[in-house]
Amino acid sequence: MVASAIFILDLKGKVLISRNYRGDIPIRKIEKFMPLVLAAEEEEQTLSPILSTEDGVNFLYVKHNNLYLLAMTKKNSNAVTILLFLHKLIEVFKEYFKVLEEESIRDNFVIIYELLDEMMDFGYPQTTESKILQEYITQESHQMEVQVRPPVAVTNAVSWRSEGIKYRKNEVFLDVIESVNLLVNSNGNVLRSEILGSIKMKCFLSGMPELRLGLNDKVMFETAGKNATAKGKAIEMEDVKFHQCVRLSRFENNRTISFIPPDGEFELMSYRLSTQVKPLIWTEVIVQTHSGSRIEYQIKAKAQFKRRSTANNVAISVPVPEDADTPKFKCSMGTAAYVPEKNAIVWTIKQFQGGKEFILRAHFGLPSVKNEDENQKKPPISVKFEIPYFTTSGIQVRYLKVVEKSGYQAFPWVRYITQNGDYHLRMPESVKTAKLSAI
Amino acid sequence: MQAAVTKFTQNALADLRRQNFFSTAKKGENFELKADLNSEYKERRKDTVKRVIANMTIGKDVSSLFADVVKNMQTDDIELKKLVYLYLINYAKSQPELVILAVNTFVKDTDDPNPLIRALAIRTMGCLRVEEITNYLCEPLRKCLRDDNPYVRKTAAICVAKLYDLNPQLTVDNGFVATLQEMISDSNPVVVANAVAALSEINDSSTQKGLFNINNSILLKLLAALNESTEWGQICILTTLADYVPVDEKEAENIVERVIPRLQHANASVVLSAVKVFMVYMNQNYITSEKTINLIVKKMTPPLVTLVSDHSEIQYVALRNINLILQKRSDILSQEIRVFFCKYNDPPYVKLEKLEVMIQLCNDKNVDQVLSEFKEYCNEVDVDFVRRSVRAIGRCAIKLESAAERCVNVLLELISSHVNYVLQEAIVVMKDIFRKYPHSYEGVIVNLCKNLESLDEPEAKASLIWIIGEYAEKIDNANELLEFFLEGFKEESSMVQLQLITAIVKLFLKKPSQAQDSVQKILQTATQSCDNPDIRDRAYIYWRLLSTNPQAAKTVVLAEKPPIESHTKIVSDSLLDELIANIGTLASVYYKPASLFGGRTGDNKIFSTPAEDANADIEGVPGTTIGGVENLLDLDFDDSSAQKSSTPPSAAPKSGMNDLLDLLNDDVPPMGNTGLSQPSTPSNNVQNDLLSILGGGNNTMSSSNIMSPGLNSNNLMSPNSGLGGLGGLSMMSQPQQPQKTVMLPANEGKGMEISAVFVKRQNKFFMELTFSNKTAQPLSEIAIQFNKNTYGLIPLAPIGINVIPPNESRDFTLPLGTNGPVQQMNPPTLLQIAVKNNLGVYYFQHVLPTSLFETPSTTPSMPSFGMNMNNNNNNNNSNNGLDGLLI
């Protein structure tokens, strides 16, 4: 269950700050960590996020910017809990210092010690809600006239929201964001497609409001005995995950999403659908190498969604050989550029209307001396895009009810957006036109 | 504008701070600090404490300032107080005698009107870990445990665990553990969660059972707190529920019903802890109803899939656990294989785990898809990943006979790609395929042999040599091929040398004319100029075998080999059961028994307290099925380093034990088809044959010093006897029908006499006990406990006897598990037992009959034993002495 000590290290393994919670492992054992990392690198072994020394000390770590956040333990601790706690630390530190890096650690060591003391006790995670922590662990505590006390929320059942919040205008903003993960093989067959959705909220509500969110959830319609078709399409989510404010047993019973929200910004829920959908931006590439001296690409992009939607900031990245030179482009839309540090052509189209199709032709020279090592890295084509006012799954917020005992009116605002997740299409083999050049 | 100014000031402040606090070491800096710590100005003192802490942070020794820092402890400024406390936590151990100075302030602070300070004081006192102050801690702790403020109570609850860690007796004597029990009924969910956390920790680390009792009302409290706790609290409660043994199936179902909603929690650890509860309950048969099991499986699958889109590190742990879950329940996730396809930007450690899951999920329907993925992965740059992908193809071939041909074709394609490490890996894999499907795919041998010269890795070379030797009669130029290797024989690694000797002998037996010279040459070289005893020994065996009885040599060396099994098991079944109980923990990541980690022993079941349900009988506590011998073997693998724990099982056997078994297994087929051995007692014959071969050698060999004394028995036989099986096994006499013996005489047990016997039935261990009450009063509260022992024996149930009236006896059969804490005993079968009743605690010990741990009566047939070993080989112990010698 427990972590013995927590460390923040720089990339060379130097300890920037640490907190020893249990004292059962000598703190200098941390010196064993870097050699383990280096040894694995040397032997081309795959480095996992959990390492152990021969004398049974385990290191669980997460890399962030130029830092390692690391927990040390000798016991059969809960690995998932520890790793999640490390991620939580990153989250909280980021809320406190905007960026988490070596500098911000040095500048804020006092407050980091305080946070480490409050967020974990004897290796058990305690309060990790940054909103609540900020109420009693502050940067400018000496300016306060009165001594701070632990907020009730720390130990409340509602541990994520404090009482007495006031807003002049009570508003809620909902962002429904769907990321599409797609993998297409080199023959153009879709290997997997998956929608990861999330509903993010910005709550500016006074008091202790009770919220209820209604979605066009198929299972809910069924449990409620309503006819799904009456209100349009209902969607079937394969798995749903909720922020801890949501009453899970209520959801289990009758699919009601009811909760007292934290103040400000948070992710209310995330969901997953693995229904096959038509790839939103379809890309086809034809590669031709001409007697090893030049290479040509013909890239076709097609927007396979309704005409009334438009994808913004589309960027299609097509890998090219490392030694390609003298790029030439011709495209019917947008701009194409060669990005040498990524060894890729990046074709950007600011606005890509549904149903449209565009073509880019690219031409590169290749050096006459070939690199012998055939096994070059073969990254896939990746596509970035954003389609506002549109969700692939068809999820809809039907209502958001806000009830507070003071009886104010609150207005919910909803936005929908679909964007790319891991959206990859594998490159096809190049067609070789093996003409022998005349001598 | 305003913002800009603020920003500027902040930056300036930050600069200033850095200069102040992290200024470079000056001579006598500590002296300066000391002066400033005693300054009359409050702000200055505070800044100095900050500087001291800054020095501490960068690793400078500021312990000499202890007394001066402690002086600043009495202050209204919380920030300053926290800093001083922090200093104390770091240096208390180095200055234990000075800590006493701080005790008064601490005790005073636990009475402060501000709960933040009360909690801070009690939390810090617990962290000091100095013997001298533990006694001063008790009174404040008692007070804080009953504090009005939940924040203080939740901190105090954890503090009990801290105190227990330092001084268990003191903690129990002060009744703090009992207080924790009461705190489970606290009105505040956070307090409940911390009390549960502290209690489970105490229960896990204690040898004394019954420190954490759950009865019906406590169970209800826990289930209620589950809905209200923070995410971390929920994990604590779920972990406890997974350890809890429900009274009956109804209770178990009730728990399951309350836990199911947790699967929708955003916190992956909450989800996995819930999965653990379900897996344990199904595994232990607490839940048997088909309907409930189906519901659980249906509910559990989507969240498991979702875990694979969490942070990479979480994915890693999740995938390792999914692999275990799949070995237990292969039915889940079968539709979801696409989720486990590697993404281009997955970190390598995630990719490798996904490969494992893909192999587990691979079946006749999806094998084409899977193969084309594997092939794709072989084009990546990460060498380790590519190698594993090639091996994965081989493992698919071995797992699915129907797909073997397609796998071989993919491998051939890869071989023709001429990427060196892919080629070598593919050859190793092909060897396994030949072992699994002998005499199929012989057509590819030509292609393999073409690449002879580009091999430089021992395993690949050894594999190709094995293939050549095995199919020597089909390869026209086998002698040339082998001679190619023979030239550099002495420089080769032992793995290659061993294979080469065998291959050339095989060639000689198949085509005597072709290999006359080679066989002479290699046997001479091996016996005369090799330092490695294994190589010499093997050469001697062959030499004598060939010179004594070439016909026998043929039957031995060219015997049919038992095909290798497909290894979809990652761990043995007994270990699997233990790992299931440890889902989400480090044990489940390393695939190592939890007992290796010191603390948790893996079997920390929490039983319902007898007071509440005296009728809980033994049927409610199903034992785990564990074969003693197998389990013992698991534990031998501790030393191999953890990261390597997923070496593909298809790899050639590497351990010394295995090799010897292989040697016996392969070359001396025990099944009676050799003409040498008599079918009735195979294992005995193996031994005899080998001995006679050696003996025969003695007669025929002219030079007597060739026969090294070690050869006779040590090298060949000792690994067997070390195993306690094989050679020695058949000579073991049948165990007598066991009789109970008096283990605790009445005069030593204050009038309670215990006679008992250990028995094994259907692979499960039981202790049959008879308790006799020779006192004049009723005996009750009987409990039993074993000390750590060699076999990890552990009682699986409480003693289900309520009261023994005077002058009466009660019989009880105690089911035993073998997944308890392990400690090597001398003799190995020594078991130390403690029994308690209402009158006291009694200790006695008993040496168990060794026969108890042998595989029962009938002599095991050789192939099945070999299979067992193969399974264990999965656990990848690559560093056991000998290098692989596959014959």
Short mmCIF file of C-alpha atoms in Angstrom, two decimals, chain A residues 1-2 15-17 19-24 36 44-52 58-63 73-81 83-85 87-88 103 106-110 113-114 117-118 121-122 124-129 136-137 139-142 147-150 154-157 159 181 183 186 190-192 194 196 238-244 248-249 251-252 272 274 276 375-380 422 424 426, chain B residues 14 17-18 21-22 46 50 53-54 56-57 76 78-79 82-83 86 89 113-117 120 123 127 129 150-151 154-155 158 161-162 165 188-190 194 197 201 227-232 235-236 260-269 271-273 299 302-303 305-306 309 311 313-314 316-317 336 338-339 341-345 348-349 352 373 376-377 379-381 383-384 419 421 582 584-587 589-590 594 597 642-643:
data_model
loop_
_atom_site.label_atom_id
_atom_site.label_comp_id
_atom_site.label_asym_id
_atom_site.label_seq_id
_atom_site.Cartn_x
_atom_site.Cartn_y
_atom_site.Cartn_z
CA MET A 1 0.00 0.00 0.00
CA VAL A 2 2.66 2.40 1.01
CA VAL A 15 17.99 14.76 -5.43
CA LEU A 16 16.28 18.15 -5.57
CA ILE A 17 13.96 17.53 -2.68
CA ARG A 19 10.56 13.45 2.02
CA ASN A 20 11.17 10.35 4.07
CA TYR A 21 7.84 9.06 5.35
CA ARG A 22 8.67 5.79 7.01
CA GLY A 23 12.38 5.71 7.67
CA ASP A 24 12.59 1.99 6.95
CA LEU A 36 19.79 0.93 -12.74
CA GLU A 44 19.44 -2.11 -24.67
CA GLN A 45 17.00 -3.50 -22.18
CA THR A 46 13.56 -2.07 -22.00
CA LEU A 47 13.29 0.20 -19.03
CA SER A 48 10.07 -0.16 -17.07
CA PRO A 49 8.64 2.42 -14.68
CA ILE A 50 9.26 0.08 -11.77
CA LEU A 51 12.81 -0.94 -10.95
CA SER A 52 14.31 -2.86 -8.09
CA ASN A 58 11.84 -0.79 -5.33
CA PHE A 59 11.70 2.46 -7.26
CA LEU A 60 8.48 3.56 -8.92
CA TYR A 61 8.88 6.67 -10.99
CA VAL A 62 7.26 9.05 -13.43
CA LYS A 63 9.17 11.36 -15.71
CA THR A 73 9.52 1.15 -1.05
CA LYS A 74 10.67 -2.19 0.33
CA LYS A 75 7.22 -3.65 0.86
CA ASN A 76 4.76 -5.21 -1.49
CA SER A 77 3.15 -1.83 -2.01
CA ASN A 78 0.22 -1.02 -4.23
CA ALA A 79 2.03 -0.01 -7.40
CA VAL A 80 -0.95 1.61 -9.09
CA THR A 81 -1.71 3.76 -6.07
CA LEU A 83 2.17 5.78 -9.52
CA LEU A 84 -1.16 7.59 -9.51
CA PHE A 85 -0.10 9.53 -6.45
CA HIS A 87 0.87 11.88 -11.15
CA LYS A 88 -1.35 13.63 -8.64
CA GLU A 103 13.58 25.98 -11.24
CA ARG A 106 14.11 25.32 -6.03
CA ASP A 107 11.98 28.45 -5.79
CA ASN A 108 9.24 26.77 -3.82
CA PHE A 109 10.96 24.26 -1.61
CA VAL A 110 9.19 25.39 1.54
CA TYR A 113 7.71 20.34 1.89
CA GLU A 114 4.39 21.52 3.29
CA ASP A 117 3.58 16.65 4.47
CA GLU A 118 -0.10 17.21 3.87
CA ASP A 121 1.25 10.53 5.81
CA PHE A 122 3.36 7.49 6.67
CA TYR A 124 -0.57 6.75 2.69
CA PRO A 125 -2.01 9.35 0.32
CA GLN A 126 -4.19 11.88 2.17
CA THR A 127 -5.63 15.09 0.75
CA THR A 128 -4.74 15.51 -2.91
CA GLU A 129 -7.37 18.02 -4.03
CA TYR A 136 -4.74 26.20 3.95
CA ILE A 137 -1.35 25.85 2.31
CA GLN A 139 2.48 30.83 -0.63
CA GLU A 140 1.89 34.01 1.33
CA SER A 141 0.78 32.57 4.61
CA HIS A 142 2.76 35.08 6.64
CA GLN A 147 -3.97 31.40 11.76
CA VAL A 148 -5.28 29.05 9.11
CA ARG A 149 -7.29 26.03 10.09
CA PRO A 150 -7.91 22.86 8.17
CA VAL A 154 -10.44 17.96 4.11
CA THR A 155 -12.33 15.43 6.14
CA ASN A 156 -15.80 15.85 4.73
CA ALA A 157 -17.59 13.33 2.62
CA SER A 159 -13.80 16.48 0.19
CA ASN A 181 -7.93 7.02 -31.90
CA LEU A 183 -4.98 2.85 -36.62
CA SER A 186 -0.73 -0.07 -44.96
CA VAL A 190 -8.91 0.02 -40.24
CA LEU A 191 -7.29 -2.05 -37.50
CA ARG A 192 -8.80 -0.23 -34.60
CA GLU A 194 -11.91 4.12 -30.72
CA LEU A 196 -12.30 8.57 -26.02
CA GLU A 238 -18.81 1.05 -23.45
CA ASP A 239 -17.22 2.29 -20.28
CA VAL A 240 -17.69 5.42 -18.22
CA LYS A 241 -15.39 6.87 -15.60
CA PHE A 242 -16.44 9.56 -13.19
CA HIS A 243 -14.78 12.21 -11.09
CA GLN A 244 -15.01 11.28 -7.46
CA LEU A 248 -21.41 5.99 -8.34
CA SER A 249 -24.03 3.82 -6.69
CA PHE A 251 -25.33 5.75 -11.46
CA GLU A 252 -25.16 1.99 -11.07
CA ARG A 272 -15.07 5.10 -24.30
CA SER A 274 -15.17 1.34 -29.80
CA GLN A 276 -16.38 1.45 -35.94
CA ASN A 375 15.76 -1.09 -41.42
CA GLN A 376 14.94 2.54 -41.11
CA LYS A 377 12.36 3.69 -38.68
CA LYS A 378 8.98 3.56 -40.35
CA PRO A 379 6.73 5.98 -38.54
CA PRO A 380 3.10 6.17 -39.59
CA ASP A 422 -3.65 8.73 -31.61
CA HIS A 424 -2.22 6.99 -37.31
CA ARG A 426 0.71 3.18 -41.60
CA ALA B 14 12.16 34.44 -6.05
CA ARG B 17 15.08 33.88 -2.01
CA ARG B 18 17.31 31.76 -4.09
CA PHE B 21 18.60 30.30 0.82
CA PHE B 22 20.85 28.57 -1.62
CA LYS B 46 12.27 32.57 10.31
CA LYS B 50 14.40 28.58 5.88
CA ILE B 53 16.10 23.86 5.55
CA ALA B 54 17.48 24.92 2.19
CA MET B 56 19.31 20.45 4.44
CA THR B 57 17.57 20.08 1.06
CA ASP B 76 2.39 31.25 16.52
CA ILE B 78 2.48 27.96 11.47
CA GLU B 79 4.88 28.14 8.59
CA LYS B 82 6.24 23.42 10.12
CA LEU B 83 9.80 24.18 9.12
CA LEU B 86 10.51 19.25 9.25
CA ILE B 89 11.97 14.77 11.33
CA PRO B 113 -6.93 25.29 20.04
CA ASN B 114 -6.13 25.08 16.33
CA PRO B 115 -6.76 21.54 15.02
CA LEU B 116 -4.15 22.08 12.31
CA ILE B 117 -1.48 22.41 14.99
CA LEU B 120 0.69 18.61 12.92
CA ARG B 123 1.82 13.61 12.95
CA CYS B 127 7.61 10.56 12.34
CA ARG B 129 11.16 7.44 15.15
CA PRO B 150 -11.94 14.68 12.39
CA TYR B 151 -8.78 16.13 10.88
CA LYS B 154 -7.59 10.89 11.00
CA THR B 155 -4.01 11.97 11.63
CA ILE B 158 -2.21 6.80 11.10
CA ALA B 161 0.47 2.54 12.80
CA LYS B 162 3.63 4.60 13.20
CA ASP B 165 6.02 0.06 13.72
CA ASN B 188 -16.32 10.63 9.45
CA PRO B 189 -15.39 8.68 6.30
CA VAL B 190 -11.80 9.93 6.18
CA ASN B 194 -7.28 5.91 7.84
CA ALA B 197 -5.34 1.62 6.59
CA GLU B 201 -0.91 -2.46 8.14
CA ASN B 227 -19.34 5.53 -0.93
CA GLU B 228 -18.13 8.53 1.03
CA SER B 229 -14.38 8.11 1.26
CA THR B 230 -11.81 9.88 -0.83
CA GLU B 231 -10.39 7.87 -3.68
CA TRP B 232 -7.41 6.83 -1.54
CA ILE B 235 -8.55 1.82 -2.10
CA CYS B 236 -7.78 1.01 1.54
CA ILE B 260 -19.43 -2.99 -8.58
CA PRO B 261 -20.15 0.77 -8.83
CA ARG B 262 -16.47 1.44 -7.99
CA LEU B 263 -15.57 0.20 -11.46
CA GLN B 264 -16.80 3.55 -12.77
CA HIS B 265 -14.35 5.56 -10.70
CA ALA B 266 -11.86 7.73 -12.55
CA ASN B 267 -9.04 6.56 -10.27
CA ALA B 268 -7.39 3.50 -11.86
CA SER B 269 -6.29 2.17 -8.51
CA VAL B 271 -10.88 0.24 -10.33
CA LEU B 272 -8.10 -2.30 -10.01
CA SER B 273 -8.75 -2.73 -6.29
CA LYS B 299 -18.98 -5.52 -15.67
CA PRO B 302 -14.82 -2.65 -20.15
CA PRO B 303 -13.00 -1.02 -17.21
CA VAL B 305 -9.89 -2.15 -21.35
CA THR B 306 -10.13 1.48 -20.27
CA SER B 309 -5.70 4.34 -22.02
CA HIS B 311 -1.00 7.11 -17.98
CA GLU B 313 3.00 3.79 -16.13
CA ILE B 314 -0.49 2.77 -15.06
CA TYR B 316 2.15 -1.02 -17.61
CA VAL B 317 0.93 -2.26 -14.24
CA GLU B 336 -11.02 -6.93 -27.39
CA ARG B 338 -7.46 -4.83 -31.04
CA VAL B 339 -7.19 -2.68 -27.95
CA PHE B 341 -2.32 -3.57 -30.62
CA CYS B 342 0.78 -1.48 -30.08
CA LYS B 343 0.57 2.18 -30.87
CA TYR B 344 3.50 3.77 -32.59
CA ASN B 345 4.16 6.11 -29.72
CA PRO B 348 8.64 0.34 -25.11
CA TYR B 349 7.69 -1.12 -21.74
CA LEU B 352 6.31 -5.47 -24.59
CA GLU B 373 0.68 -7.00 -36.43
CA GLU B 376 4.66 -4.98 -38.66
CA TYR B 377 6.41 -4.68 -35.30
CA ASN B 379 10.10 -3.38 -38.78
CA GLU B 380 10.46 -1.11 -35.80
CA VAL B 381 13.76 0.22 -34.53
CA VAL B 383 15.83 -3.99 -31.01
CA ASP B 384 14.44 -5.53 -27.87
CA VAL B 419 18.26 -7.89 -40.73
CA TYR B 421 19.11 -9.78 -35.22
CA ASN B 582 -2.17 -9.21 -4.74
CA GLY B 584 -2.14 -4.03 -8.30
CA THR B 585 0.81 -4.54 -5.97
CA LEU B 586 4.48 -4.91 -6.78
CA ALA B 587 4.18 -8.70 -6.48
CA VAL B 589 4.11 -6.60 -11.42
CA TYR B 590 7.14 -8.78 -10.82
CA ALA B 594 4.43 -11.40 -1.95
CA PHE B 597 8.76 -8.32 0.17
CA ALA B 642 12.65 -8.68 -11.48
CA GLN B 643 12.64 -6.81 -14.73
#
